[in-house]
């Protein structure tokens, strides 16, 4: 049972790991008697900081943090080329667009793993485990496949003015790692990954 | 369960730092002049009329409005509002419940705190002001609701005037933080 008076658990907030001694030093720097305990001040500061972070994350939009240099593939691109492109760019997912640059799906490492017979946990180590008990390459079944066969469709997309906070919620809720940012006609503008969100948050905190 | 309950009594943080010598001297001066002004009016002018201005709870207020001037509890809204509201409640408790002072006293203080909270005028000496209205005998109780004006309202106004004058003399002090 949680002790009464304890604060509800929250994700650690970056940038506020200061001590009561720091607060006491600050209080000494302000002349006059401050009618607050260091403990209460720390709590006020923590909540205010969290509030500021939430406010900032509401203000930041997809358009501001998205990656615009995105490698997109076509539905008829062979998966071998898709995999090679992902490997070259060091990304774990790419959007699939049609001839008008409209997003029709997304291919991620997970889509590869699923088709390569990884059933339970869709991660790399499950694939390795599968490899070690099978003869030959586990990628063989999809050798002739095209991007259109493997992709997850329809793609999860957001508008450029979607708040960062909503994107974070969407990623968590759908258990995905990126969303495509599209214009009203569905044409690809960019990609927001979990990494983009982390970077954006840290940038805001630092500035 | 019980362990958690008793652990709450051990505290979690520490006392704020001691203030500097200048702050102590300004607090002393404010309190001396503030209580001095009220006492002078009380003994010098009012004594002959049977009225009075100096009540114990103003001493408690001096701690706040001269010694802890940044505190929300020490701001004019709280200082004046807390005293006058508590005075009215104290007089009411006495009028309704005397001679059952054992009940009038706690009700006066408890309701004062509750109403000060509701009106955002919490001022700890208000509790004393309410209590004084109940327990002080005929000299106070004969005043009826006048108690809220003289000594309480007028005494508080004199002390507030001194607080505005003296607290703002100090180069690194400023009073009030807010009026209303």
JSON list of N, CA and C in Angstrom, two decimals, chain A residues 96-142:
[
{"chain": "A", "resi": 96, "resn": "UNK", "atom": "N", "xyz": [5.28, 4.06, -47.56]},
{"chain": "A", "resi": 96, "resn": "UNK", "atom": "CA", "xyz": [5.07, 3.58, -48.93]},
{"chain": "A", "resi": 96, "resn": "UNK", "atom": "C", "xyz": [4.11, 4.55, -49.60]},
{"chain": "A", "resi": 97, "resn": "UNK", "atom": "N", "xyz": [4.53, 5.11, -50.74]},
{"chain": "A", "resi": 97, "resn": "UNK", "atom": "CA", "xyz": [3.68, 6.11, -51.41]},
{"chain": "A", "resi": 97, "resn": "UNK", "atom": "C", "xyz": [3.35, 5.66, -52.83]},
{"chain": "A", "resi": 98, "resn": "UNK", "atom": "N", "xyz": [2.21, 6.11, -53.32]},
{"chain": "A", "resi": 98, "resn": "UNK", "atom": "CA", "xyz": [1.83, 5.78, -54.69]},
{"chain": "A", "resi": 98, "resn": "UNK", "atom": "C", "xyz": [2.41, 6.82, -55.65]},
{"chain": "A", "resi": 99, "resn": "UNK", "atom": "N", "xyz": [1.98, 6.77, -56.91]},
{"chain": "A", "resi": 99, "resn": "UNK", "atom": "CA", "xyz": [2.54, 7.65, -57.92]},
{"chain": "A", "resi": 99, "resn": "UNK", "atom": "C", "xyz": [2.31, 9.13, -57.64]},
{"chain": "A", "resi": 100, "resn": "UNK", "atom": "N", "xyz": [1.29, 9.45, -56.84]},
{"chain": "A", "resi": 100, "resn": "UNK", "atom": "CA", "xyz": [1.02, 10.86, -56.53]},
{"chain": "A", "resi": 100, "resn": "UNK", "atom": "C", "xyz": [1.61, 11.28, -55.19]},
{"chain": "A", "resi": 101, "resn": "UNK", "atom": "N", "xyz": [2.50, 10.46, -54.69]},
{"chain": "A", "resi": 101, "resn": "UNK", "atom": "CA", "xyz": [3.14, 10.73, -53.39]},
{"chain": "A", "resi": 101, "resn": "UNK", "atom": "C", "xyz": [2.15, 10.62, -52.22]},
{"chain": "A", "resi": 102, "resn": "UNK", "atom": "N", "xyz": [1.02, 9.94, -52.45]},
{"chain": "A", "resi": 102, "resn": "UNK", "atom": "CA", "xyz": [0.07, 9.73, -51.37]},
{"chain": "A", "resi": 102, "resn": "UNK", "atom": "C", "xyz": [0.49, 8.51, -50.55]},
{"chain": "A", "resi": 103, "resn": "UNK", "atom": "N", "xyz": [0.42, 8.64, -49.25]},
{"chain": "A", "resi": 103, "resn": "UNK", "atom": "CA", "xyz": [0.88, 7.56, -48.38]},
{"chain": "A", "resi": 103, "resn": "UNK", "atom": "C", "xyz": [-0.16, 6.43, -48.38]},
{"chain": "A", "resi": 104, "resn": "UNK", "atom": "N", "xyz": [0.27, 5.24, -48.79]},
{"chain": "A", "resi": 104, "resn": "UNK", "atom": "CA", "xyz": [-0.65, 4.10, -48.79]},
{"chain": "A", "resi": 104, "resn": "UNK", "atom": "C", "xyz": [-0.33, 3.11, -47.68]},
{"chain": "A", "resi": 105, "resn": "UNK", "atom": "N", "xyz": [0.84, 3.22, -47.09]},
{"chain": "A", "resi": 105, "resn": "UNK", "atom": "CA", "xyz": [1.19, 2.30, -46.01]},
{"chain": "A", "resi": 105, "resn": "UNK", "atom": "C", "xyz": [2.55, 2.64, -45.43]},
{"chain": "A", "resi": 106, "resn": "UNK", "atom": "N", "xyz": [2.96, 1.85, -44.44]},
{"chain": "A", "resi": 106, "resn": "UNK", "atom": "CA", "xyz": [4.28, 2.01, -43.84]},
{"chain": "A", "resi": 106, "resn": "UNK", "atom": "C", "xyz": [4.89, 0.63, -43.70]},
{"chain": "A", "resi": 107, "resn": "UNK", "atom": "N", "xyz": [6.17, 0.53, -44.03]},
{"chain": "A", "resi": 107, "resn": "UNK", "atom": "CA", "xyz": [6.88, -0.73, -43.79]},
{"chain": "A", "resi": 107, "resn": "UNK", "atom": "C", "xyz": [7.89, -0.49, -42.67]},
{"chain": "A", "resi": 108, "resn": "UNK", "atom": "N", "xyz": [7.84, -1.36, -41.66]},
{"chain": "A", "resi": 108, "resn": "UNK", "atom": "CA", "xyz": [8.80, -1.25, -40.58]},
{"chain": "A", "resi": 108, "resn": "UNK", "atom": "C", "xyz": [9.48, -2.60, -40.37]},
{"chain": "A", "resi": 109, "resn": "UNK", "atom": "N", "xyz": [10.48, -2.58, -39.53]},
{"chain": "A", "resi": 109, "resn": "UNK", "atom": "CA", "xyz": [11.17, -3.83, -39.19]},
{"chain": "A", "resi": 109, "resn": "UNK", "atom": "C", "xyz": [10.16, -4.88, -38.73]},
{"chain": "A", "resi": 110, "resn": "UNK", "atom": "N", "xyz": [9.17, -4.41, -38.01]},
{"chain": "A", "resi": 110, "resn": "UNK", "atom": "CA", "xyz": [8.15, -5.35, -37.49]},
{"chain": "A", "resi": 110, "resn": "UNK", "atom": "C", "xyz": [7.45, -6.11, -38.60]},
{"chain": "A", "resi": 111, "resn": "UNK", "atom": "N", "xyz": [7.17, -5.39, -39.74]},
{"chain": "A", "resi": 111, "resn": "UNK", "atom": "CA", "xyz": [6.49, -6.06, -40.85]},
{"chain": "A", "resi": 111, "resn": "UNK", "atom": "C", "xyz": [7.37, -7.16, -41.45]},
{"chain": "A", "resi": 112, "resn": "UNK", "atom": "N", "xyz": [8.67, -6.87, -41.50]},
{"chain": "A", "resi": 112, "resn": "UNK", "atom": "CA", "xyz": [9.60, -7.90, -41.98]},
{"chain": "A", "resi": 112, "resn": "UNK", "atom": "C", "xyz": [9.58, -9.09, -41.04]},
{"chain": "A", "resi": 113, "resn": "UNK", "atom": "N", "xyz": [9.73, -8.80, -39.76]},
{"chain": "A", "resi": 113, "resn": "UNK", "atom": "CA", "xyz": [9.83, -9.87, -38.78]},
{"chain": "A", "resi": 113, "resn": "UNK", "atom": "C", "xyz": [8.60, -10.76, -38.81]},
{"chain": "A", "resi": 114, "resn": "UNK", "atom": "N", "xyz": [7.44, -10.15, -38.92]},
{"chain": "A", "resi": 114, "resn": "UNK", "atom": "CA", "xyz": [6.19, -10.91, -38.93]},
{"chain": "A", "resi": 114, "resn": "UNK", "atom": "C", "xyz": [6.18, -11.89, -40.09]},
{"chain": "A", "resi": 115, "resn": "UNK", "atom": "N", "xyz": [6.57, -11.39, -41.27]},
{"chain": "A", "resi": 115, "resn": "UNK", "atom": "CA", "xyz": [6.54, -12.24, -42.45]},
{"chain": "A", "resi": 115, "resn": "UNK", "atom": "C", "xyz": [7.64, -13.27, -42.46]},
{"chain": "A", "resi": 116, "resn": "UNK", "atom": "N", "xyz": [8.63, -13.08, -41.64]},
{"chain": "A", "resi": 116, "resn": "UNK", "atom": "CA", "xyz": [9.74, -14.03, -41.61]},
{"chain": "A", "resi": 116, "resn": "UNK", "atom": "C", "xyz": [9.49, -15.09, -40.55]},
{"chain": "A", "resi": 117, "resn": "UNK", "atom": "N", "xyz": [8.28, -15.19, -40.12]},
{"chain": "A", "resi": 117, "resn": "UNK", "atom": "CA", "xyz": [7.90, -16.29, -39.25]},
{"chain": "A", "resi": 117, "resn": "UNK", "atom": "C", "xyz": [8.08, -16.02, -37.77]},
{"chain": "A", "resi": 118, "resn": "UNK", "atom": "N", "xyz": [8.39, -14.78, -37.39]},
{"chain": "A", "resi": 118, "resn": "UNK", "atom": "CA", "xyz": [8.49, -14.47, -35.97]},
{"chain": "A", "resi": 118, "resn": "UNK", "atom": "C", "xyz": [7.07, -14.23, -35.46]},
{"chain": "A", "resi": 119, "resn": "UNK", "atom": "N", "xyz": [6.65, -15.11, -34.57]},
{"chain": "A", "resi": 119, "resn": "UNK", "atom": "CA", "xyz": [5.24, -15.06, -34.22]},
{"chain": "A", "resi": 119, "resn": "UNK", "atom": "C", "xyz": [4.95, -14.27, -32.94]},
{"chain": "A", "resi": 120, "resn": "UNK", "atom": "N", "xyz": [5.73, -14.56, -31.91]},
{"chain": "A", "resi": 120, "resn": "UNK", "atom": "CA", "xyz": [5.35, -14.00, -30.61]},
{"chain": "A", "resi": 120, "resn": "UNK", "atom": "C", "xyz": [5.83, -12.56, -30.47]},
{"chain": "A", "resi": 121, "resn": "UNK", "atom": "N", "xyz": [7.01, -12.42, -29.91]},
{"chain": "A", "resi": 121, "resn": "UNK", "atom": "CA", "xyz": [7.55, -11.08, -29.74]},
{"chain": "A", "resi": 121, "resn": "UNK", "atom": "C", "xyz": [8.19, -10.66, -31.05]},
{"chain": "A", "resi": 122, "resn": "UNK", "atom": "N", "xyz": [7.69, -9.54, -31.60]},
{"chain": "A", "resi": 122, "resn": "UNK", "atom": "CA", "xyz": [8.20, -9.13, -32.91]},
{"chain": "A", "resi": 122, "resn": "UNK", "atom": "C", "xyz": [9.45, -8.28, -32.74]},
{"chain": "A", "resi": 123, "resn": "UNK", "atom": "N", "xyz": [10.54, -8.93, -32.36]},
{"chain": "A", "resi": 123, "resn": "UNK", "atom": "CA", "xyz": [11.79, -8.19, -32.26]},
{"chain": "A", "resi": 123, "resn": "UNK", "atom": "C", "xyz": [12.93, -9.00, -32.84]},
{"chain": "A", "resi": 124, "resn": "UNK", "atom": "N", "xyz": [14.08, -8.36, -32.94]},
{"chain": "A", "resi": 124, "resn": "UNK", "atom": "CA", "xyz": [15.20, -8.96, -33.64]},
{"chain": "A", "resi": 124, "resn": "UNK", "atom": "C", "xyz": [15.67, -10.25, -32.97]},
{"chain": "A", "resi": 125, "resn": "UNK", "atom": "N", "xyz": [15.70, -10.29, -31.66]},
{"chain": "A", "resi": 125, "resn": "UNK", "atom": "CA", "xyz": [16.21, -11.47, -30.99]},
{"chain": "A", "resi": 125, "resn": "UNK", "atom": "C", "xyz": [15.32, -12.69, -31.22]},
{"chain": "A", "resi": 126, "resn": "UNK", "atom": "N", "xyz": [14.01, -12.45, -31.39]},
{"chain": "A", "resi": 126, "resn": "UNK", "atom": "CA", "xyz": [13.13, -13.57, -31.71]},
{"chain": "A", "resi": 126, "resn": "UNK", "atom": "C", "xyz": [13.51, -14.16, -33.06]},
{"chain": "A", "resi": 127, "resn": "UNK", "atom": "N", "xyz": [13.89, -13.26, -33.98]},
{"chain": "A", "resi": 127, "resn": "UNK", "atom": "CA", "xyz": [14.31, -13.71, -35.31]},
{"chain": "A", "resi": 127, "resn": "UNK", "atom": "C", "xyz": [15.58, -14.53, -35.21]},
{"chain": "A", "resi": 128, "resn": "UNK", "atom": "N", "xyz": [16.54, -14.04, -34.44]},
{"chain": "A", "resi": 128, "resn": "UNK", "atom": "CA", "xyz": [17.79, -14.77, -34.25]},
{"chain": "A", "resi": 128, "resn": "UNK", "atom": "C", "xyz": [17.50, -16.14, -33.69]},
{"chain": "A", "resi": 129, "resn": "UNK", "atom": "N", "xyz": [16.63, -16.18, -32.71]},
{"chain": "A", "resi": 129, "resn": "UNK", "atom": "CA", "xyz": [16.28, -17.45, -32.09]},
{"chain": "A", "resi": 129, "resn": "UNK", "atom": "C", "xyz": [15.71, -18.39, -33.14]},
{"chain": "A", "resi": 130, "resn": "UNK", "atom": "N", "xyz": [14.84, -17.83, -34.02]},
{"chain": "A", "resi": 130, "resn": "UNK", "atom": "CA", "xyz": [14.26, -18.64, -35.08]},
{"chain": "A", "resi": 130, "resn": "UNK", "atom": "C", "xyz": [15.31, -19.14, -36.05]},
{"chain": "A", "resi": 131, "resn": "UNK", "atom": "N", "xyz": [16.24, -18.27, -36.39]},
{"chain": "A", "resi": 131, "resn": "UNK", "atom": "CA", "xyz": [17.34, -18.58, -37.31]},
{"chain": "A", "resi": 131, "resn": "UNK", "atom": "C", "xyz": [18.15, -19.77, -36.82]},
{"chain": "A", "resi": 132, "resn": "UNK", "atom": "N", "xyz": [18.40, -19.75, -35.52]},
{"chain": "A", "resi": 132, "resn": "UNK", "atom": "CA", "xyz": [19.32, -20.73, -34.96]},
{"chain": "A", "resi": 132, "resn": "UNK", "atom": "C", "xyz": [18.73, -22.14, -34.94]},
{"chain": "A", "resi": 133, "resn": "UNK", "atom": "N", "xyz": [17.43, -22.27, -35.12]},
{"chain": "A", "resi": 133, "resn": "UNK", "atom": "CA", "xyz": [16.83, -23.61, -35.13]},
{"chain": "A", "resi": 133, "resn": "UNK", "atom": "C", "xyz": [16.34, -24.01, -36.52]},
{"chain": "A", "resi": 134, "resn": "UNK", "atom": "N", "xyz": [16.52, -23.11, -37.53]},
{"chain": "A", "resi": 134, "resn": "UNK", "atom": "CA", "xyz": [16.05, -23.44, -38.88]},
{"chain": "A", "resi": 134, "resn": "UNK", "atom": "C", "xyz": [17.25, -23.60, -39.80]},
{"chain": "A", "resi": 135, "resn": "UNK", "atom": "N", "xyz": [17.06, -24.36, -40.86]},
{"chain": "A", "resi": 135, "resn": "UNK", "atom": "CA", "xyz": [18.11, -24.43, -41.86]},
{"chain": "A", "resi": 135, "resn": "UNK", "atom": "C", "xyz": [17.86, -23.36, -42.90]},
{"chain": "A", "resi": 136, "resn": "UNK", "atom": "N", "xyz": [18.89, -22.65, -43.29]},
{"chain": "A", "resi": 136, "resn": "UNK", "atom": "CA", "xyz": [18.75, -21.65, -44.32]},
{"chain": "A", "resi": 136, "resn": "UNK", "atom": "C", "xyz": [18.27, -20.33, -43.76]},
{"chain": "A", "resi": 137, "resn": "UNK", "atom": "N", "xyz": [18.18, -19.37, -44.66]},
{"chain": "A", "resi": 137, "resn": "UNK", "atom": "CA", "xyz": [17.84, -18.02, -44.24]},
{"chain": "A", "resi": 137, "resn": "UNK", "atom": "C", "xyz": [16.35, -17.89, -44.03]},
{"chain": "A", "resi": 138, "resn": "UNK", "atom": "N", "xyz": [15.97, -17.31, -42.91]},
{"chain": "A", "resi": 138, "resn": "UNK", "atom": "CA", "xyz": [14.54, -17.15, -42.62]},
{"chain": "A", "resi": 138, "resn": "UNK", "atom": "C", "xyz": [13.91, -16.08, -43.48]},
{"chain": "A", "resi": 139, "resn": "UNK", "atom": "N", "xyz": [14.73, -15.32, -44.20]},
{"chain": "A", "resi": 139, "resn": "UNK", "atom": "CA", "xyz": [14.17, -14.29, -45.06]},
{"chain": "A", "resi": 139, "resn": "UNK", "atom": "C", "xyz": [13.69, -14.85, -46.40]},
{"chain": "A", "resi": 140, "resn": "UNK", "atom": "N", "xyz": [14.05, -16.10, -46.69]},
{"chain": "A", "resi": 140, "resn": "UNK", "atom": "CA", "xyz": [13.71, -16.69, -47.99]},
{"chain": "A", "resi": 140, "resn": "UNK", "atom": "C", "xyz": [12.23, -16.60, -48.37]},
{"chain": "A", "resi": 141, "resn": "UNK", "atom": "N", "xyz": [11.31, -16.83, -47.43]},
{"chain": "A", "resi": 141, "resn": "UNK", "atom": "CA", "xyz": [9.89, -16.82, -47.82]},
{"chain": "A", "resi": 141, "resn": "UNK", "atom": "C", "xyz": [9.45, -15.49, -48.44]},
{"chain": "A", "resi": 142, "resn": "UNK", "atom": "N", "xyz": [10.13, -14.40, -48.15]},
{"chain": "A", "resi": 142, "resn": "UNK", "atom": "CA", "xyz": [9.66, -13.11, -48.66]},
{"chain": "A", "resi": 142, "resn": "UNK", "atom": "C", "xyz": [10.57, -12.55, -49.74]}
]
